[in-house]
Each structure stands twice: as structure tokens, then as C-alpha cells.
């Protein structure tokens, strides 16, 4: 599997660490349901999924990658810092 | 038909003309007491025990492909009961006991072979963890012993003792553990369930779960609707997809785990051996193939195949541990889809929907769990109460934090197992 | 038999080799199989189950029968395909799965028991009595397992791995592959052409059909010369593409030195035995050809019965006739070339049997049309065949039967990403589905196009398609004239009749087995495969799967496409584990990290421990010390009484800077760092988002916007990723930057009552309670080098950690030791460090084992209520703060000092020692020379409420059963005066 890092270009999967579904972190004070959903529950689609990868052996960027979990086709990659996943702070 | 050496002999002498189907291929009925979604090891075992232990025989197992085509047919065949956390400990202990009587019970030789599992350790920290685990196993009533480096050398002289990057210090041995012929487990349960009157329906994908007023009423399938008083999910690998048909979101991510087999070789590896530094596990089948695997590929996937980095890691771990296998040739690699829960342990529980039951989240542990999973799941479905060996396999532990079973200590969070 | 003047190896050098101890001659360029056939050796091995005699079937990597073992000891190589192994001077090969010899194999008795060894027989028996399975039945079965054997010794060869990148990967060098490579190469694309054979050309080396008016192999030679002259084309022979993976990644195995007489590949020499390539290709052209399939008939497995195309290859390429009186059995026109070529070479053709009434007439030999071969006779080689036609049955004497049931396109790589091939009725074969592998185009025989002209055309077209995608201009295809015969074939899978007709030659799966599987309702092709082991031999069913499928389809009344296919999985050909695992043997498995103090520690005879990837000194034995305990006790005591030196550089060090540095640390740690004063250090606890403790460590504030964080050795990488996640994903707007400086700084603990005294001779600044108060930090000039000094303690003593740039680490360590030793102190290692910290109740990853909460550690007070931090919400789940959780305590022996062992479990005295009564477990233990007895840390249910209680400690593994008193985890100096003073 190869992922195109927006900063480094196309690289082998072995350079990256996988975090899982790219979810918006609940705001401070959100209830346990919201946290349970964020930490534990997963839509787990067999198809396109927004997910987080970390270019650990490259530029250390966190990336939001849209990838099809059924075919492993990579549909989009962007810097996670531009993806608005921090929720309200 | 009862199987035995005499039967094989008699058929052999009469041209093998008397063999009959191991199971029927019935048309689905319009209604069942229990519909089990998934004709893998767990689903088939559940059907068998529902019929045998609870007398519930108006049961259908619905399988979208062929029986035993999921992870029961694509694993590394290891059977063991060497867990240490409450919940897993008693459950896998129960399972190993069922394994020990399974073949006679089913009248089917699944080649359960108690050749022992040896978990190697390489430093003081791993040794102390192995001791803690070994003590838990004894306290549970199962067998375990700590072996010194020299005792390990006697059992497995081919290991790299002298030049290993992580020298072998010793091992934790469970002699009652071993391997079984994975397909035969599924077939044995299928035949057993069929003989009790259970309908095994292949090529029958479930496309919907009918829920009325918070109660399950049946399923929609590729072969038409089927009404059911109870519906039991046993579709590990696809659990999230199936549960979604009932509007449920599970604490599960699907991941691919690769497995490997070498060309057939004269026996060299007698035991199941694991290597903590590479997460490697190896054994040799009765046919001669080295069967082995290591980590997940570590990305969500429904494709039953993996990629090279983990192939390479696995082979690297293998030659690091056993330099003598270097010239053995990898014959085939494949992938299975794992239901990964946040804590790496399974769920057998009621669902929030009345009459809908969950059996999922098997992570790496599904094959060895097969008999107990079926046994306790049948108990839950039949009595609506959890079996004593499965009181802690709860769905709500992730929400409450009570009784999380993170055996590896890597975290009760996705993608850490 | 070698035919003078025939073959492409005219003038080749003679070579001596041996087979089963018999010395023979071959020619350079021969495969072992070709050389054996030239010496009239047909019996090469034995089958798996029935130990039937086996001769070579094919001329390629798909060979199921002619598997041999070469070498001995650490060089022993089992299951080597004689059809691939090139002979070299001194090659020694032998048959396998036979004893005492391949001619007289006692296990051949199995063949007599065949009626009882039918498909799946073992599932039905060996169950009584139950205890006999492990003791008797299974050992019997295992004795018969496998084909070749490993020696059990470590492999002496060297392997390599490499990466390659290209625009176009062309797989296969037959007419389609060569044409594709030429077209792409001429257009300037970066091309890699891989061929698994030792010589490029594919079927052109085995056939006599012409291209552009010259022999096909001459055309191939010219094409290769042109390709070889292009800088943008890499030609890789002996390189099998083994797997297709995501985004254009391919695995490939290059057999670098299997064919060389000198053992170049031994450790220390320059050539590896094999190289495993990871090829990243923008596009690929699959031109892998096709594999001819046998026909199932009674006793079709005898040596001398071979594939028709293989017979042509042995004749036309190597000048070898596999028989003197050859017969041909086919269902397609193409196979008749075998009879034609042999006849033209002067070999007698006893008969050509074609199952079709419309079969073509051939040359000067008899063609029996509409007939079938329904049996063979002979012992270790075929002697005759029985032919059934309208006229009845007739026996024909023959010493070689060339058979052809048609060709199966090599679709294997197109299946690796889960695509299923589709049935193409006109060629009676499966062909790749469109778009099976993104970026891959298929051409030629692997695509079901079986004429030479078709292959050339498709090769050029495939390249043109790829070039267009690359934005390159393809020159107009200049296709040479070539054979363009239609592929005429009629279905013929299994000849009806009694007896056993083989499908899978290696695993001994017969038509009967497949039919029996169907009767027993193993109707799914996957069931049939798993029940009969059809296709599970070393060829992965390349030779037999389609025919078996056809038999199953027939037995179940379905068509072949309805019946389905099994899946081909990587690798395409078996690959040595040592090749894919290249570099990982011995110390190569993982990187090694050495401290700057390593050389000095080694010089002092320190015992080294692996700590993650690091090596750290465990203890430094002194003359006269006979056990690690003696050294450890001495080192603990010297820290408590004088001063000890320990390298602590393995701890992760992260430099954090920026206006929002404090804010980020507040977000990461449970406690607050933004309020920490400059020049001070604070201990912090970090949680994962699931609320459990992830790591701990100290963080120093060097300046208003500058902190240095330390992590544990084990969690350094994890914490870094966690921080990057918080900064980039959650708070990209914060003004903070950080980087790992673990490798940049060498850091040493200077611990003990004389530490201040030691430092005052070493550091230019005046070190005292005012300048460096407890938990103080600052820059310091260490023997003229700008460094840092932290007054922190992991031993409970008055202690410091002194840090200098890593290049000064070694000399500083030596200097510290010199000074410490002059003061009655010295070096201490991990063993002493561990005892010192247990005496103080300080935790490591033995306690932070991933499943503990701040509450379990008694650190709930460190969880700030005033701010949000990572893990806070989930840490408040009731289950993570439940009173009955196991929580940290200390343990000391009751009465006379007995053992306390890590991993032991705790019970309430009087309770049975059973899991349900389990009260907790010991995490860390050691002997405290300071206190004069063993001590331990443990997690105990409701622990802190049970101080003073007695618990029973049971360690079955080590045979320890003793009573302990539950005490505070801080055994020594509970007020902390020594560290503060």
C-alpha cells in the first residue's frame, strides 16, 4: 500500500502509523455518550472511510486519508491540521 | 451415518459407494425459533449446542457463502487457554475442556492435537508477565509451567539461542494447548447440527433484520424473508455490517490479519511456539506445512488480503527466531477479517434489541473459542441468562469501564491490539 | 536422450552433476530436469500420499512432481524444482519423500491401502480410544508428513531485499512481454522486464514458429539486444514476480546465485543467494503466459507421461527427447506441434490420439481421432497406454506420452487483490477480469490469446495503453509477421472409466476423490478443495485446479462458471522465508541502540540488558562477586551511602517550545505545567484517551516558552505520536513546536549523599540548595561544556541528572565514574536502579502496564479538576474508579525474610487458591539491602485500605507460597528528607 503524503510525496505504507477513523473530538464537558461514541463505537464501513495516519518515519505529519476499506483504494489525502477534527476548544 | 475406523474399512472394501452427505441442503422454511446469522465455526457450534443441550432444533443457520468459509477456515489453528484476566480466563478454560471432548462428542476427527504451546520470553519483564499469566492459569485450574532456557532448548533445539537479537531466556508452556484441523471443526459442528435437525442454509446472505417495537421478528435474505423469534449474530469480520441492519453501532473495527503456510516439510516443529518480540506464532501441521502469523496489518479492511510490510515483518521474525527455516518456502499467504474491539476481547451478550443476540469482537481469539462460544451463546439464547463461563463478555464494559479485558496491556482503545 | 544438433544450446560446455549419488553429464544451460531426461532418468520423486513413482511433468516453475533436495547441513534446500534449478559443476541433488531409495520406497505400500485413504478419511476415524490420537495415530500421520526436509541447522546463505521503482513493470518475456517492453522502452518509459526463467523469450524458446521470417528465438534475441541497449530498461532474469499488492506494489524474487558453482552466497561474500524485490510500478503489463493442463485418465501419473508443451520445450530448447517411442494425447490443435517437431527431429511417434473427430492430420504418423487414452501401464516408467475409440480398446507401446488438455492462462497475479477470473468459453479457460489489479494491463496467453501474432499485438496494445496514461507517445506499432492460428479445442477433462485418474499429482487427488466429495455434499469448490486437499500442494493447483473444478461441476450438474473458482493467493511461486526475511537473522532483527557510555560499561565487564531497542548495563561485577545479587546489593548501598552514576539517556527527551507550550503540556498531562516556574521540574502523568495511564515522567521549564519533557524509555515513540496528534489534529492553531532530542543529549544520574560534592568539582556553577533546590533545573557548564543540570531523584537520594550533548557523553561518564569512585561510590546498573526505586515506591512500566488508572496508582489527586486533558472524560467512567479495583501497595514478608516474586498472585489467607478468590498480583520485587529483606510492589483489591493486613503470596511457577504484610509502597524514607535535603 502506498500513500501520498502532501509534504513528502508517495511513500510506502511502512512509513506510516495508523490511528483509525478520523472523528471530531467531543467538546469539553460533553457527556459520556459522546465520549463512548468517540473512543469506542465505530461505523466501520466497508467502503470509503476518513481515517488518520501519521507519517512517523517521514515528516511526522498527521494525515486525513480517505480510503476504501473494501479495495484499499486511496481517494484523498490532506493534512489533518487542516481537517477540523479538534472540535470546540 | 456413524464414522469409525470400521466404517472406513468397510467402505474401502466395497468401493466407497456408501458414503452419504455430511449435511443436507434444505430450502429455508418461512419461520424458525432461532435464526443464526453466520455459518462459521461459532454459528455452527451455537446451532449444535442449541439442539443438543437445550433441545431447540427449529433452528436455521444462514450463511452467505459456504459453511466454514470465514475465519474458521483461514486461521493458524491454535487452541489454548492461557489467558490471565477474569472473563477471558474462565471462558477459554471452558473452551479447552470442550475441545478435549469434542471429537468423540461430534463423532468427527478434527485432529485436535495437544502438542503444547510455548511462549518464549526474553527479559525479566516478560518473564514476570509470563509468571503472572502462568499463575493465573493454574489458579483457573488449567496447566502451565515455566521452562528454563535449557528446558526450552531440549524441546526446540532449532531456535536461535546463541545469536538472537533478543536472547531466549525461557518460556511459559501449556501442554494441553495445541492445534486442530480448522475446517474439520466447522464440518464436525455442521454435521452434528444437521443430524439434530438444524437447517444449514448456504448461499443465503442476510440483507436485513426486521425489528418491530424494539423486538426482532425475522430477517430478510437473498432467498426471501424468514421470520424468527430470536436472531443470533455470529458473523465475526462482518459484525458491524450485520448489526447495522438492526440499527446498532458496535465498538468494533474490522482489520485484516494475515496468515502463512510453507510448503510441506518433514516434521521439525513439534509445538506451537510464540515469540513475543515479533508477535510471531508458529506450528507445523500434520501435513507438514509450517503455519504461522504475527501482527495485524494495522489498517481497517474488509479485503481478505494484506500487504508486504507485515509479510516481511513476519518472515523476519521467523528467521530471527528459527534460522533453520530460512530455506523453507512460503507457499501461500492469506488474510482474515478480524472484529477488533477496543480491549482486544470478545462480546457475547444481549443486544439492546429484544430477541437479538450478539456474538462478536473475537479479535485474534476466535478459533480457540469456537466450542465455548457456541456453548455459552446457545445457553444465552435458550435461557436469556449468560452462562457462568461468560458473565464478563459484556457489551457495556466499554461504556462503563467495568471489567475491561486488555490482556496485552496496550490500551482499551482501538488500533492498539 | 540428447539429439545431436537440436536445441538452442549448441556448443554449450559439458557439466558434471550428480543425482541420487549417480554422476552424470549435462550441458550448461540445462535445468536439472532437462539434464536428467538427457540421461534417460524419468523417475525423480515420489508423491505425497501414495508414494507413487513420479517423473517430471512440466518444464517450468509449476512443476508438481520433480522436486528434489540439494545440499546438506546448513545448505540443505528441500523441494527444489528440477525444472528450475540449473545444473552447475558439482551440483548434488537427490530425491525426497522416499526411503531407502526412490526406486525402492517402502512407503509405496500406502498405494495398496488407497481404497481406505480416500478423500477426508482421517476425519472419520482415529477417534477411538481418544488418548491414542496424540500417542499413536497422529505420530504415524506426522511421520508421513511433508516432502523434503530441513536440516535443522541455521541457514548458511545470505539473502537481500531491495526496492525498485519504474513506470512500467512487464511481467514475462514471451512475445507479448517483449513486444510490450519494446514499445514502452522505445517511447522512453522507465521499464523493468522480469522473467522467472534463466533466459528471456518465454515460449519462443520452446517453439519453432517463426516471427518476421526468422525463428522466434532469433527474433527474441534481437529484441533483447535492443532492450539491453536502452538505459531506461532494466532486464531481470531469474526474477519471478510473486505478488501484486496495493497501489502498484509488487513483490519479486530474484534467484541470484542458485545456478553458480561457487558458493557466492555464503555469509561474507558478495552475492546473495536470492534477493526479494519490492517494486513500486506506476503501471504493469502482465504477460505471464499460460500453463498447459493434464487430462485425467486411469494411471495418468506415471513417469514418462508429460505435458505436450514441456516435451516441445525439452526438444527445441535443450535438444532432449524424453522418449524414443512417443505418443501424444490432446484435445487441441496446438499440441500436435509436439508430434510434428519430434517427428522432424527423427523421434518415432507411435501414435497421436485426439479426442476430437475433427482433429487435424499430421505428418508421417498415425492420428487416432475421436479417441481417448484410458489407461497406462508400466512400473517406474510408462510402458504402454490403452486407447479407446469406436473401434474398441487398443494397447500402444510407448515410453513417453505427451498430453495436453489445453492451456490455462496464468491469471494468478490478477487474483491477488481478490478479483475472480472469468470463464471464456471459446478457449475453455479462465481469463483475468477487467481491471482486476488497478494499473495492470494483461496481454497474450495470460489473457486467453494463444497465437504468437495475438500475443505480439496485445503486448504492443497494452504498452500503448500504459504510455498514454503516462503521457508518453507510443510509436506506431511495427508488428512482425507471426503465426496466427486459431486456437481449436474441445473440452476434455477426465476420461471416464474405472481406476484412479489423477488430478493433483503431488497430493494424490484423483477424480474419484472429487466425486466422493460431491457425494458427501462438499459441493462448494472451497469445500472440495479443503476436503480433498486438491490444489493445496506446492504448485497451488496451477496444474490441476481447473480440471478438478470441471470434474466437480460435472459431478454436481453445474457449469464450470456456476461452480466457481478457488482463489490464487500470493506468492505466485513459493519463496524462501529467508529471502522475504532477509537481514533479520541474528542481531539484524531489530536496530540496536547503544548508549554513549556503552564502551566504558563493556570495558568494566557490565552485563547488558535489552531494554526496547537499547542496551543498558544491568550491573557492574567487581572481582570476587559471584552473583548478580552481590553486585546489585553493593551498587544499591553505594548510592545510599556515597554516590552512584547511572546512564539514563534512554529516557525519551522532547524539547517543547512556543507561546502555547505550557498549554499543550496542560492538555497532555493530568496535572498542570503552565504554572510551573522557570527553573523548576515537575512530575507528570499522561493518560491515553481511554482514561488509563499511558506514561509518566518529569518535565522541566527552562524558559518562559521552553520545556524539556522526559518520557519512559518504552513509551518515547508513543508519547511523541500522541503529542503530534494533540498539536496537529486537535489544536493546529496553537503556537507550539517540539522535537525529539533523545539522541542529542547524554544524561547521567548522579545519586547519593555525596552527589552535590561530586558535582561541585565538575560544574563551573556553584551547586547548592539555593541554586539547585529539589526539583530545580538550569543550564550548567560541565567541564567547559554547556549542559543542563536537573535536581531530580529516582532513587530517593539527594540526586541530580546532568546532561551534555551526546558527543561528550562517553568522556563525561568516565569522568563521573572516576570522581565517584574516589568518593567511595561508583557505577550502578538497572538492577540496582530497580531496587532503589522499589524501595521508594516509584513506578515503572512494570506498574504502568497499560491496564492501570491514576486511581489504581494512588495518583487520583494529580488529575486536575480545573482543566480538560486527554483521557480525562473516559478516566471518570465508574469502572475506572471502582473501589474494588486492584490498587498499588507495598509488600514485605511476615516473619523471617522469605521470597517475594514478581508475577505471584495474592490471596486472603484461608481462601482457596483459585481464580475467583484472586486479590491481586506482584508487579515488582527485589531484595532491599537497605532494609535487609525482600520487598515488592503489588496491585491489591482495595489495597490502600488494607495496610497492615496479611496476604498470602502464591507463585506456582516458582514454587513460592508465603505470607506478606501489606504496607505503603514507600518503604524507605517516607518523608522524602534524603532527596530534599
Tab-separated table of N, CA, C and O in Angstrom, chain B residues 131-132 135-136 139, chain C residues 886-893 899-925 935-943 946 949-956 960-967:
chain	number	residue	atom	x	y	z
B	131	UNK	N	5.095	-15.310	34.274
B	131	UNK	CA	4.831	-15.935	35.578
B	131	UNK	C	3.436	-15.535	36.069
B	131	UNK	O	2.655	-16.375	36.527
B	132	UNK	N	3.125	-14.267	35.945
B	132	UNK	CA	1.806	-13.810	36.368
B	132	UNK	C	0.728	-14.575	35.595
B	132	UNK	O	-0.249	-15.052	36.160
B	135	UNK	N	0.595	-18.271	36.669
B	135	UNK	CA	-0.101	-18.416	37.949
B	135	UNK	C	-1.606	-18.272	37.784
B	135	UNK	O	-2.380	-19.009	38.398
B	136	UNK	N	-2.021	-17.337	36.943
B	136	UNK	CA	-3.469	-17.174	36.691
B	136	UNK	C	-4.052	-18.444	36.104
B	136	UNK	O	-5.167	-18.847	36.453
B	139	UNK	N	-4.374	-21.010	38.772
B	139	UNK	CA	-5.472	-20.637	39.674
B	139	UNK	C	-6.821	-20.902	39.032
B	139	UNK	O	-7.810	-21.178	39.717
C	886	UNK	N	-7.914	-3.244	41.782
C	886	UNK	CA	-6.629	-3.569	42.385
C	886	UNK	C	-5.777	-2.308	42.385
C	886	UNK	O	-5.625	-1.662	41.348
C	887	UNK	N	-5.239	-1.982	43.545
C	887	UNK	CA	-4.516	-0.697	43.674
C	887	UNK	C	-3.145	-0.920	44.300
C	887	UNK	O	-2.918	-1.898	44.994
C	888	UNK	N	-2.280	0.043	44.072
C	888	UNK	CA	-0.853	-0.117	44.406
C	888	UNK	C	-0.608	-0.151	45.915
C	888	UNK	O	-1.066	0.730	46.651
C	889	UNK	N	0.144	-1.167	46.337
C	889	UNK	CA	0.599	-1.262	47.723
C	889	UNK	C	2.030	-1.793	47.735
C	889	UNK	O	2.549	-2.233	46.718
C	890	UNK	N	2.631	-1.766	48.909
C	890	UNK	CA	3.901	-2.429	49.111
C	890	UNK	C	3.679	-3.750	49.836
C	890	UNK	O	2.650	-3.955	50.479
C	891	UNK	N	4.635	-4.649	49.684
C	891	UNK	CA	4.568	-5.925	50.398
C	891	UNK	C	5.901	-6.181	51.074
C	891	UNK	O	6.954	-5.946	50.479
C	892	UNK	N	5.819	-6.648	52.307
C	892	UNK	CA	7.051	-7.127	52.928
C	892	UNK	C	6.739	-8.441	53.620
C	892	UNK	O	5.590	-8.710	53.975
C	893	UNK	N	7.772	-9.286	53.802
C	893	UNK	CA	7.495	-10.608	54.354
C	893	UNK	C	7.020	-10.524	55.796
C	893	UNK	O	7.386	-9.607	56.526
C	899	UNK	N	10.850	-15.168	50.204
C	899	UNK	CA	10.886	-14.582	48.861
C	899	UNK	C	9.610	-13.818	48.526
C	899	UNK	O	8.517	-14.237	48.910
C	900	UNK	N	9.780	-12.742	47.813
C	900	UNK	CA	8.643	-12.088	47.160
C	900	UNK	C	8.977	-12.095	45.674
C	900	UNK	O	10.089	-11.708	45.297
C	901	UNK	N	8.059	-12.579	44.858
C	901	UNK	CA	8.394	-12.750	43.440
C	901	UNK	C	7.388	-12.011	42.561
C	901	UNK	O	6.173	-12.059	42.808
C	902	UNK	N	7.906	-11.346	41.544
C	902	UNK	CA	7.032	-10.628	40.603
C	902	UNK	C	6.245	-11.643	39.792
C	902	UNK	O	6.799	-12.637	39.335
C	903	UNK	N	4.970	-11.375	39.645
C	903	UNK	CA	4.100	-12.302	38.919
C	903	UNK	C	3.330	-13.227	39.845
C	903	UNK	O	2.430	-13.936	39.401
C	904	UNK	N	3.696	-13.228	41.146
C	904	UNK	CA	2.940	-14.030	42.107
C	904	UNK	C	1.556	-13.399	42.302
C	904	UNK	O	1.375	-12.201	42.100
C	905	UNK	N	0.589	-14.222	42.674
C	905	UNK	CA	-0.757	-13.714	42.954
C	905	UNK	C	-1.001	-13.683	44.451
C	905	UNK	O	-0.361	-14.393	45.217
C	906	UNK	N	-1.955	-12.859	44.863
C	906	UNK	CA	-2.220	-12.639	46.283
C	906	UNK	C	-3.603	-13.166	46.652
C	906	UNK	O	-4.561	-13.017	45.871
C	907	UNK	N	-3.684	-13.743	47.815
C	907	UNK	CA	-4.951	-14.270	48.313
C	907	UNK	C	-5.124	-13.885	49.778
C	907	UNK	O	-4.132	-13.661	50.484
C	908	UNK	N	-6.368	-13.838	50.181
C	908	UNK	CA	-6.643	-13.667	51.604
C	908	UNK	C	-6.363	-15.008	52.275
C	908	UNK	O	-6.859	-16.040	51.803
C	909	UNK	N	-5.538	-15.013	53.338
C	909	UNK	CA	-5.222	-16.293	53.980
C	909	UNK	C	-6.507	-17.025	54.359
C	909	UNK	O	-7.461	-16.403	54.842
C	910	UNK	N	-6.559	-18.302	54.098
C	910	UNK	CA	-7.768	-19.074	54.391
C	910	UNK	C	-8.626	-19.295	53.175
C	910	UNK	O	-9.359	-20.274	53.084
C	911	UNK	N	-8.538	-18.395	52.188
C	911	UNK	CA	-9.298	-18.590	50.940
C	911	UNK	C	-8.611	-19.664	50.098
C	911	UNK	O	-7.393	-19.807	50.139
C	912	UNK	N	-9.412	-20.405	49.323
C	912	UNK	CA	-8.780	-21.331	48.377
C	912	UNK	C	-7.949	-20.539	47.359
C	912	UNK	O	-8.280	-19.392	47.044
C	913	UNK	N	-6.898	-21.186	46.878
C	913	UNK	CA	-6.065	-20.551	45.851
C	913	UNK	C	-6.711	-20.831	44.494
C	913	UNK	O	-6.311	-21.730	43.761
C	914	UNK	N	-7.749	-20.094	44.201
C	914	UNK	CA	-8.472	-20.247	42.943
C	914	UNK	C	-8.729	-18.862	42.382
C	914	UNK	O	-8.777	-17.876	43.123
C	915	UNK	N	-8.932	-18.836	41.067
C	915	UNK	CA	-9.052	-17.541	40.407
C	915	UNK	C	-10.094	-16.632	41.046
C	915	UNK	O	-9.854	-15.448	41.224
C	916	UNK	N	-11.227	-17.195	41.398
C	916	UNK	CA	-12.294	-16.309	41.873
C	916	UNK	C	-11.966	-15.663	43.213
C	916	UNK	O	-12.607	-14.697	43.605
C	917	UNK	N	-10.932	-16.182	43.899
C	917	UNK	CA	-10.529	-15.569	45.173
C	917	UNK	C	-9.317	-14.667	45.004
C	917	UNK	O	-8.782	-14.153	45.978
C	918	UNK	N	-8.873	-14.507	43.767
C	918	UNK	CA	-7.662	-13.740	43.475
C	918	UNK	C	-7.817	-12.299	43.977
C	918	UNK	O	-8.808	-11.636	43.698
C	919	UNK	N	-6.831	-11.845	44.755
C	919	UNK	CA	-6.898	-10.494	45.310
C	919	UNK	C	-5.939	-9.529	44.618
C	919	UNK	O	-6.049	-8.321	44.810
C	920	UNK	N	-4.990	-10.061	43.883
C	920	UNK	CA	-4.053	-9.149	43.231
C	920	UNK	C	-2.792	-9.864	42.812
C	920	UNK	O	-2.730	-11.094	42.833
C	921	UNK	N	-1.788	-9.101	42.403
C	921	UNK	CA	-0.554	-9.701	41.901
C	921	UNK	C	0.619	-8.764	42.144
C	921	UNK	O	0.455	-7.547	42.284
C	922	UNK	N	1.800	-9.362	42.202
C	922	UNK	CA	3.026	-8.610	42.463
C	922	UNK	C	3.579	-8.103	41.136
C	922	UNK	O	3.711	-8.863	40.182
C	923	UNK	N	3.899	-6.816	41.071
C	923	UNK	CA	4.409	-6.238	39.819
C	923	UNK	C	5.928	-6.178	39.805
C	923	UNK	O	6.551	-6.359	38.768
C	924	UNK	N	6.505	-5.853	40.958
C	924	UNK	CA	7.963	-5.683	41.023
C	924	UNK	C	8.422	-6.232	42.363
C	924	UNK	O	7.722	-6.097	43.361
C	925	UNK	N	9.582	-6.832	42.360
C	925	UNK	CA	10.101	-7.363	43.616
C	925	UNK	C	11.606	-7.324	43.596
C	925	UNK	O	12.230	-7.313	42.536
C	935	UNK	N	11.352	-6.985	49.271
C	935	UNK	CA	10.215	-6.063	49.216
C	935	UNK	C	9.541	-6.214	47.852
C	935	UNK	O	10.138	-6.733	46.905
C	936	UNK	N	8.320	-5.780	47.780
C	936	UNK	CA	7.629	-5.868	46.495
C	936	UNK	C	6.573	-4.796	46.364
C	936	UNK	O	6.096	-4.229	47.357
C	937	UNK	N	6.233	-4.510	45.134
C	937	UNK	CA	5.081	-3.657	44.840
C	937	UNK	C	4.010	-4.549	44.240
C	937	UNK	O	4.322	-5.504	43.519
C	938	UNK	N	2.778	-4.245	44.552
C	938	UNK	CA	1.702	-5.107	44.088
C	938	UNK	C	0.445	-4.297	43.857
C	938	UNK	O	0.283	-3.198	44.399
C	939	UNK	N	-0.422	-4.850	43.018
C	939	UNK	CA	-1.777	-4.314	42.924
C	939	UNK	C	-2.684	-5.269	43.683
C	939	UNK	O	-2.678	-6.484	43.433
C	940	UNK	N	-3.432	-4.692	44.629
C	940	UNK	CA	-4.248	-5.492	45.533
C	940	UNK	C	-5.636	-4.869	45.593
C	940	UNK	O	-5.769	-3.641	45.676
C	941	UNK	N	-6.632	-5.703	45.569
C	941	UNK	CA	-8.008	-5.191	45.664
C	941	UNK	C	-8.158	-4.342	46.917
C	941	UNK	O	-7.788	-4.796	48.008
C	942	UNK	N	-8.691	-3.144	46.748
C	942	UNK	CA	-8.885	-2.216	47.864
C	942	UNK	C	-7.600	-2.035	48.649
C	942	UNK	O	-7.623	-1.819	49.874
C	943	UNK	N	-6.473	-2.133	47.985
C	943	UNK	CA	-5.159	-2.180	48.629
C	943	UNK	C	-4.908	-1.131	49.707
C	943	UNK	O	-4.608	-1.493	50.847
C	946	UNK	N	-6.045	-1.718	53.120
C	946	UNK	CA	-5.692	-2.985	53.784
C	946	UNK	C	-4.286	-2.954	54.369
C	946	UNK	O	-3.706	-4.006	54.638
C	949	UNK	N	-2.635	-5.547	56.867
C	949	UNK	CA	-3.209	-6.893	56.729
C	949	UNK	C	-2.160	-7.877	56.228
C	949	UNK	O	-1.195	-7.489	55.585
C	950	UNK	N	-2.426	-9.142	56.495
C	950	UNK	CA	-1.562	-10.186	55.965
C	950	UNK	C	-2.229	-10.785	54.732
C	950	UNK	O	-3.438	-11.041	54.729
C	951	UNK	N	-1.441	-10.968	53.676
C	951	UNK	CA	-1.966	-11.643	52.479
C	951	UNK	C	-1.065	-12.839	52.169
C	951	UNK	O	0.097	-12.880	52.570
C	952	UNK	N	-1.652	-13.809	51.455
C	952	UNK	CA	-0.885	-14.992	51.076
C	952	UNK	C	-0.395	-14.808	49.635
C	952	UNK	O	-1.192	-14.505	48.742
C	953	UNK	N	0.894	-14.946	49.481
C	953	UNK	CA	1.503	-14.779	48.153
C	953	UNK	C	1.783	-16.169	47.587
C	953	UNK	O	2.476	-16.965	48.226
C	954	UNK	N	1.219	-16.460	46.422
C	954	UNK	CA	1.400	-17.780	45.816
C	954	UNK	C	1.977	-17.628	44.415
C	954	UNK	O	1.398	-16.955	43.562
C	955	UNK	N	3.120	-18.246	44.208
C	955	UNK	CA	3.744	-18.261	42.886
C	955	UNK	C	3.965	-19.722	42.504
C	955	UNK	O	4.974	-20.332	42.858
C	956	UNK	N	2.981	-20.307	41.831
C	956	UNK	CA	3.086	-21.713	41.430
C	956	UNK	C	4.288	-21.933	40.533
C	956	UNK	O	4.933	-22.970	40.578
C	960	UNK	N	6.665	-20.732	45.236
C	960	UNK	CA	6.703	-19.868	46.421
C	960	UNK	C	5.287	-19.753	46.987
C	960	UNK	O	4.324	-19.532	46.240
C	961	UNK	N	5.153	-19.924	48.276
C	961	UNK	CA	3.859	-19.784	48.945
C	961	UNK	C	4.176	-19.220	50.322
C	961	UNK	O	4.714	-19.907	51.187
C	962	UNK	N	3.868	-17.960	50.548
C	962	UNK	CA	4.348	-17.307	51.768
C	962	UNK	C	3.361	-16.214	52.184
C	962	UNK	O	2.455	-15.872	51.435
C	963	UNK	N	3.562	-15.694	53.371
C	963	UNK	CA	2.683	-14.628	53.857
C	963	UNK	C	3.422	-13.295	53.793
C	963	UNK	O	4.614	-13.229	54.067
C	964	UNK	N	2.678	-12.260	53.451
C	964	UNK	CA	3.251	-10.921	53.376
C	964	UNK	C	2.363	-9.944	54.117
C	964	UNK	O	1.159	-10.143	54.229
C	965	UNK	N	3.005	-8.889	54.533
C	965	UNK	CA	2.229	-7.808	55.136
C	965	UNK	C	2.038	-6.723	54.079
C	965	UNK	O	2.966	-6.387	53.334
C	966	UNK	N	0.827	-6.183	54.046
C	966	UNK	CA	0.532	-5.093	53.122
C	966	UNK	C	1.007	-3.791	53.761
C	966	UNK	O	0.625	-3.481	54.901
C	967	UNK	N	1.864	-3.105	53.055
C	967	UNK	CA	2.410	-1.854	53.599
C	967	UNK	C	2.309	-0.750	52.550
C	967	UNK	O	1.936	-1.000	51.398
